[in-house]
Amino acid sequence: MARTTADWGLGGLARRAIAALVLLAAAGCTRVIARAPAPETDLATAAPYGIRWDAEVLREFGDALDPAERDLIIAQRAAVLRRAFADDIAAGGPIEQTSLALSGGGPDGAFAAGLLKGWTERGDRPEFAAVTGISTGAIVALFAFLGPEHDATLEEIYTTYTTDQLLTRSFFSALLGGTAVSDTSGYRRLIEDYVDEEIVEALAREHERGRVLLIGTTNLDASRPVIWNVGAIAATRHPNARRLIHDVVQASSAIPAAFPPVLIPVRTPDGRRYDEMHVDGGATQQVMLFTPDLPMRMIDAALGVEIDRTLYVVINNKLDKPYEPVRPRLVSIAGKAASSLLTGSGSGDVYRIYAAAERDGTELNVIAIPRDFDVEATEVFDPVYMKALFDLGHGLGLAGDGWSPYPPDYAP
């Protein structure tokens, strides 16, 4: 593959969102929020909305696990798989599992939505044992996890909404002490409308079948990635489970400074109440699978049978873009610099997944927006642009083309 010049995750909006939000600046209303930040010493034990569950870990840091956390996750995961695949285990295995990882990319998530629909129509789309998503990939992941019957929902989300329906301009309010240059109440309403009680119950049922849905955010206080076990959160059937899932999906795509952060209330075991500030998962990683220091073969050993794993990684960005001179203006320079910085970070994430796949014996498949896609967006969320990108993904999914067994820049 050619040298990566992609706009990853929040970088996918860096040039469009920073420019558009500043140029569209007008008086708005971004609330200045008071905080009670969780102390660092309580991060490991504080429970979001007080939700605690002994059956499984509901969230974990995505950059490192201590041995005790790793062993607990392995034991819990093995227990779930033992129930879900009792017959296969009794027969001596192996168990076949296919996973899907979706990157960030803002409106470019239309590519993944179209790809999934085309894949369904092709007739060989698997049921994914695990689905992960960051930023725009979070909302795609949720419905991809629930299956092909939700393809129409993703098509509607990624081809019909406009910037004005999702964002409210609030630049001057931000200058006066607010949290961002835009208000995302419209996006929050979209999440609440689509992720209703029926959807949350469906997530719980699929989790109980042994499947996994993970969404990534960034704990901005800790400057660390957080992986949320969304299926397990749904399976707790806690009264606040749905609200927490809404928070996680919104936070996963909350571009710092452009979109407001999400404050998630937490409670310590002794009843003290704090909050955590979460933003775009792309601030710390652009695409993820599991925490890298959790070897999958350790789960196999705990089960006593081998799992044959296949992983599909969908990058909602181009891997190579044409040369484009930058205007000598603050917004253009800042946007291009942010995009370039995140390009390297995103490529590194795919390489880390590749290394883990090699270690764990996982078959890897990577796809990205083709370099010859040249439709330009006229606004941050441009339905015409997103429909063109959706159609492109749909065609690739229908044809089954475009997958590579290697990350960008890799010469086997």
XYZ file of C-alpha atoms in Angstrom:
412
model
C 0.000 0.000 0.000
C 1.076 3.551 -0.610
C 2.324 5.839 2.135
C -0.508 6.765 4.489
C -1.777 10.322 4.447
C -5.146 9.485 5.945
C -7.298 11.662 8.166
C -7.975 9.317 11.070
C -10.778 9.510 13.652
C -11.052 13.031 14.931
C -8.373 13.846 12.338
C -10.928 12.868 9.716
C -12.801 16.011 10.672
C -9.750 18.111 11.450
C -9.697 20.031 8.210
C -13.454 20.136 7.625
C -14.698 20.454 11.198
C -12.182 22.993 12.462
C -12.688 25.187 9.416
C -16.446 24.774 9.235
C -17.119 25.270 12.907
C -15.009 28.405 13.039
C -16.407 29.875 9.836
C -19.948 29.095 10.956
C -19.345 30.679 14.346
C -22.289 32.513 15.753
C -23.651 33.137 19.233
C -24.953 29.962 20.811
C -25.282 28.258 24.133
C -22.598 25.948 25.491
C -23.052 25.398 29.192
C -20.063 25.954 31.489
C -20.039 22.803 33.582
C -18.950 22.326 37.173
C -16.981 19.208 38.007
C -16.067 16.835 40.805
C -13.235 14.912 39.080
C -12.646 11.369 40.269
C -9.324 11.058 42.144
C -6.731 8.959 40.369
C -6.712 6.501 43.254
C -10.394 5.723 42.663
C -10.287 5.192 38.904
C -10.045 1.420 39.190
C -12.993 1.036 41.561
C -15.382 3.880 40.660
C -18.535 2.583 38.941
C -20.303 4.633 36.223
C -23.797 5.482 37.471
C -23.048 3.097 40.326
C -23.418 0.119 37.961
C -21.466 -2.871 39.280
C -21.527 -6.405 37.928
C -19.615 -9.361 39.255
C -20.182 -11.454 36.131
C -17.894 -9.424 33.837
C -15.623 -6.399 33.663
C -17.687 -3.513 32.268
C -14.724 -1.392 31.213
C -10.952 -1.389 31.223
C -8.098 0.846 30.204
C -7.099 0.109 26.638
C -3.358 0.620 26.985
C -2.348 -1.737 29.801
C -3.698 -4.361 32.172
C -2.101 -5.511 35.378
C -1.819 -9.322 35.749
C -4.767 -9.536 38.143
C -7.065 -7.650 35.738
C -5.886 -9.779 32.827
C -6.509 -13.040 34.695
C -9.971 -11.866 35.778
C -10.970 -10.943 32.214
C -9.668 -14.253 30.873
C -11.584 -16.223 33.504
C -14.798 -14.283 32.901
C -14.524 -14.486 29.134
C -13.808 -18.219 29.260
C -16.875 -18.726 31.453
C -19.104 -16.918 28.941
C -17.690 -18.883 25.999
C -17.993 -22.143 27.906
C -21.728 -21.583 28.223
C -22.206 -20.308 24.680
C -20.176 -23.020 22.936
C -20.720 -26.002 25.212
C -21.365 -28.415 22.311
C -18.295 -27.306 20.326
C -16.092 -27.555 23.393
C -17.453 -31.012 24.206
C -16.594 -32.052 20.648
C -13.031 -30.821 21.111
C -13.338 -27.687 18.967
C -12.082 -25.707 17.271
C -14.428 -22.757 17.643
C -14.584 -20.385 14.671
C -14.909 -16.673 15.443
C -14.916 -13.647 13.136
C -14.466 -10.117 14.500
C -14.910 -6.622 13.084
C -12.996 -3.456 14.054
C -14.231 -0.052 12.842
C -12.111 3.100 12.861
C -13.129 6.703 13.368
C -13.684 9.096 10.486
C -16.686 11.329 11.223
C -19.089 11.385 8.239
C -16.780 8.927 6.476
C -18.440 6.253 8.601
C -20.841 6.137 5.642
C -18.188 3.967 3.968
C -18.487 1.239 6.619
C -22.287 1.486 6.614
C -22.392 0.919 2.856
C -19.790 -1.841 3.027
C -21.869 -3.767 5.561
C -25.026 -3.488 3.464
C -23.213 -4.689 0.337
C -21.635 -7.523 2.305
C -25.091 -8.593 3.486
C -26.433 -8.594 -0.073
C -23.415 -10.573 -1.241
C -24.595 -13.332 1.058
C -21.409 -14.232 2.943
C -21.364 -11.663 5.741
C -20.557 -13.551 8.942
C -22.077 -13.090 12.358
C -19.314 -11.245 14.181
C -18.256 -12.729 17.499
C -16.773 -9.381 18.510
C -17.282 -5.873 17.133
C -15.295 -2.803 18.178
C -15.741 0.836 17.270
C -14.205 4.222 17.933
C -15.682 7.650 17.143
C -18.010 7.271 14.142
C -17.148 3.582 14.295
C -18.982 3.410 17.633
C -22.427 3.994 16.149
C -21.661 1.708 13.182
C -20.351 -0.974 15.536
C -23.513 -0.985 17.613
C -25.777 -1.781 14.662
C -23.243 -4.017 12.903
C -23.168 -6.072 16.113
C -26.949 -6.493 16.033
C -26.856 -7.821 12.491
C -27.964 -7.259 8.874
C -31.545 -6.392 9.830
C -30.163 -3.031 10.985
C -28.442 -2.152 7.701
C -31.322 0.171 6.815
C -30.848 2.053 10.087
C -27.188 2.693 9.296
C -28.064 3.789 5.767
C -30.575 6.275 7.141
C -28.137 7.658 9.720
C -25.310 8.102 7.211
C -27.191 9.389 4.175
C -29.994 11.656 5.395
C -28.765 13.890 8.228
C -27.211 17.320 7.733
C -24.836 19.408 9.826
C -27.638 21.676 11.069
C -29.558 18.672 12.388
C -26.617 17.417 14.447
C -24.615 20.496 15.455
C -25.466 23.930 16.837
C -22.906 26.685 16.491
C -21.638 28.050 19.815
C -18.197 29.457 19.097
C -18.530 32.707 21.022
C -19.913 30.901 24.038
C -16.835 28.669 23.957
C -14.587 31.724 23.994
C -16.400 32.930 27.101
C -15.743 29.753 29.077
C -17.698 26.986 27.392
C -16.374 23.541 26.538
C -16.483 23.515 22.715
C -17.162 25.507 19.553
C -20.334 23.533 18.881
C -23.250 21.981 20.711
C -24.147 18.386 19.843
C -27.644 18.181 21.309
C -28.942 17.088 17.920
C -26.496 14.192 17.809
C -27.451 13.211 21.358
C -31.114 13.134 20.369
C -30.234 10.933 17.396
C -28.453 8.480 19.709
C -31.368 8.447 22.153
C -33.913 7.916 19.367
C -32.076 5.062 17.682
C -30.671 3.348 20.787
C -33.984 2.757 22.533
C -34.969 0.184 25.156
C -35.594 -2.449 22.498
C -32.099 -2.008 21.066
C -30.479 -2.151 24.512
C -32.340 -5.379 25.299
C -31.174 -6.823 21.960
C -27.581 -5.933 22.905
C -28.039 -7.772 26.203
C -29.391 -10.903 24.507
C -26.540 -11.033 21.991
C -24.008 -10.586 24.777
C -25.558 -13.519 26.610
C -24.937 -15.607 23.487
C -21.212 -15.046 24.037
C -20.737 -12.139 21.631
C -18.817 -8.943 22.488
C -19.404 -5.272 21.617
C -16.617 -2.872 22.620
C -16.574 0.919 22.198
C -13.547 3.122 22.870
C -13.416 6.537 24.539
C -10.622 8.625 26.043
C -10.575 9.475 29.745
C -9.231 12.979 29.322
C -8.245 13.367 32.990
C -6.094 10.254 32.775
C -5.091 10.744 29.103
C -5.781 7.044 28.590
C -7.997 5.006 26.271
C -10.957 3.240 27.856
C -12.642 0.157 26.372
C -16.310 -0.192 27.307
C -17.959 -3.617 27.240
C -21.266 -2.274 25.940
C -22.960 -5.651 25.620
C -22.156 -6.430 29.240
C -23.444 -3.010 30.326
C -26.740 -3.798 28.588
C -26.819 -7.269 30.154
C -26.710 -5.799 33.671
C -30.232 -4.496 32.935
C -29.489 -1.700 35.367
C -31.993 1.209 35.222
C -29.173 3.492 34.040
C -27.602 1.048 31.563
C -29.237 2.683 28.542
C -28.160 6.152 29.659
C -24.586 4.972 30.138
C -24.570 3.439 26.652
C -25.792 6.769 25.236
C -22.985 8.546 27.098
C -20.347 6.135 25.812
C -21.466 6.389 22.175
C -21.609 10.184 22.353
C -18.268 10.472 24.151
C -16.573 8.174 21.655
C -17.115 10.769 18.922
C -16.762 13.941 21.040
C -13.896 15.654 19.188
C -12.011 17.686 21.833
C -12.684 21.448 21.581
C -14.930 20.971 18.532
C -17.608 18.959 20.381
C -18.414 19.092 24.120
C -16.944 16.354 26.321
C -19.227 13.952 28.157
C -19.153 13.893 31.944
C -19.960 10.403 33.198
C -20.967 10.248 36.877
C -19.206 7.573 38.914
C -19.620 6.252 42.450
C -16.967 4.667 44.654
C -17.698 1.519 46.676
C -18.066 3.659 49.829
C -20.667 5.890 48.167
C -18.613 8.966 47.178
C -19.755 10.606 43.941
C -17.449 11.995 41.263
C -17.344 12.372 37.500
C -15.023 11.446 34.650
C -14.505 13.520 31.503
C -14.590 11.394 28.367
C -13.937 12.499 24.787
C -13.339 10.996 21.346
C -11.686 7.602 21.502
C -9.621 8.822 18.558
C -7.676 11.113 20.881
C -5.743 8.052 22.057
C -6.380 5.377 19.415
C -7.984 5.381 15.990
C -8.995 1.731 15.753
C -8.821 -1.040 18.346
C -9.483 -4.685 19.016
C -8.717 -5.692 22.590
C -6.122 -4.457 25.035
C -2.838 -5.516 23.349
C -1.422 -7.226 26.443
C -4.286 -9.738 26.513
C -3.068 -12.676 24.376
C -6.059 -14.459 22.894
C -4.343 -17.823 23.218
C -4.654 -17.472 26.992
C -8.426 -17.647 26.551
C -7.995 -20.767 24.405
C -5.938 -22.345 27.187
C -8.591 -21.515 29.758
C -11.268 -23.080 27.523
C -9.234 -26.129 26.662
C -9.968 -25.791 22.925
C -8.536 -23.683 20.114
C -10.374 -20.733 18.596
C -9.825 -20.058 14.890
C -9.981 -16.259 14.586
C -10.541 -13.982 11.582
C -10.493 -10.186 11.902
C -11.798 -7.549 9.485
C -10.587 -3.966 10.013
C -12.524 -1.168 8.275
C -10.701 2.162 8.030
C -13.158 4.975 7.386
C -10.513 7.096 5.662
C -8.206 7.073 2.671
C -4.816 5.452 3.022
C -3.343 7.810 0.463
C -4.390 11.303 -0.544
C -3.147 13.643 -3.252
C -0.686 16.460 -2.680
C -2.590 19.560 -1.562
C -0.897 22.923 -0.802
C -2.055 24.515 2.447
C -3.374 28.075 2.587
C -1.246 30.244 4.918
C -4.103 30.690 7.386
C -4.475 29.582 11.005
C -7.406 27.245 10.454
C -5.866 25.564 7.387
C -2.483 25.102 9.057
C -3.936 23.831 12.337
C -6.292 21.436 10.590
C -3.625 19.980 8.303
C -1.147 19.660 11.196
C -3.700 17.849 13.362
C -4.561 15.566 10.468
C -0.896 14.747 9.831
C -0.243 14.068 13.511
C -3.129 11.635 13.718
C -2.136 9.883 10.504
C 0.921 8.408 12.184
C -1.079 7.506 15.268
C -3.729 5.712 13.232
C -1.190 3.765 11.201
C 0.474 2.710 14.427
C -2.832 1.369 15.744
C -3.278 -0.851 12.683
C 0.289 -2.117 13.042
C -0.378 -2.929 16.688
C -3.452 -4.918 15.659
C -1.364 -6.642 12.984
C 1.279 -7.595 15.555
C -1.374 -8.953 17.925
C -2.988 -10.875 15.059
C 0.352 -12.464 14.158
C 0.935 -13.368 17.810
C -2.538 -14.853 18.241
C -2.726 -16.654 14.901
C -5.557 -14.407 13.680
C -6.269 -14.027 9.950
C -6.250 -10.272 9.233
C -8.166 -8.367 6.539
C -7.910 -4.564 6.165
C -9.900 -2.233 3.910
C -9.969 1.553 3.515
C -11.602 4.174 1.330
C -9.978 3.850 -2.122
C -7.589 6.633 -3.071
C -9.487 7.474 -6.246
C -12.654 8.515 -4.387
C -12.726 12.240 -5.190
C -16.139 13.546 -4.089
C -15.731 16.641 -1.884
C -17.988 17.503 1.054
C -19.526 20.987 1.146
C -20.251 20.890 4.891
C -19.224 18.810 7.896
C -22.114 16.367 7.437
C -22.975 16.569 3.752
C -25.696 14.036 2.751
C -24.620 14.097 -0.919
C -21.002 13.324 0.016
C -22.020 10.660 2.521
C -24.400 9.009 0.033
C -21.573 8.809 -2.528
C -19.309 7.251 0.088
C -22.059 4.864 1.197
C -22.551 3.756 -2.410
C -18.804 3.223 -2.795
C -18.695 1.018 0.299
C -21.805 -0.811 -0.835
C -20.178 -1.684 -4.150
C -17.030 -2.980 -2.479
C -19.043 -5.030 -0.010
C -21.123 -6.514 -2.798
C -18.025 -7.387 -4.818
C -15.967 -8.614 -1.860
C -12.980 -6.619 -3.168
C -10.428 -4.337 -1.554
C -9.304 -6.343 1.481
C -5.594 -6.664 2.273
C -3.915 -9.030 4.759
C -1.440 -6.294 5.716
C -1.522 -2.856 7.377
C -0.683 0.307 5.384
C 2.924 0.709 4.220
C 3.753 -2.914 4.977
C 5.878 -4.670 2.362
C 5.656 -8.429 2.956
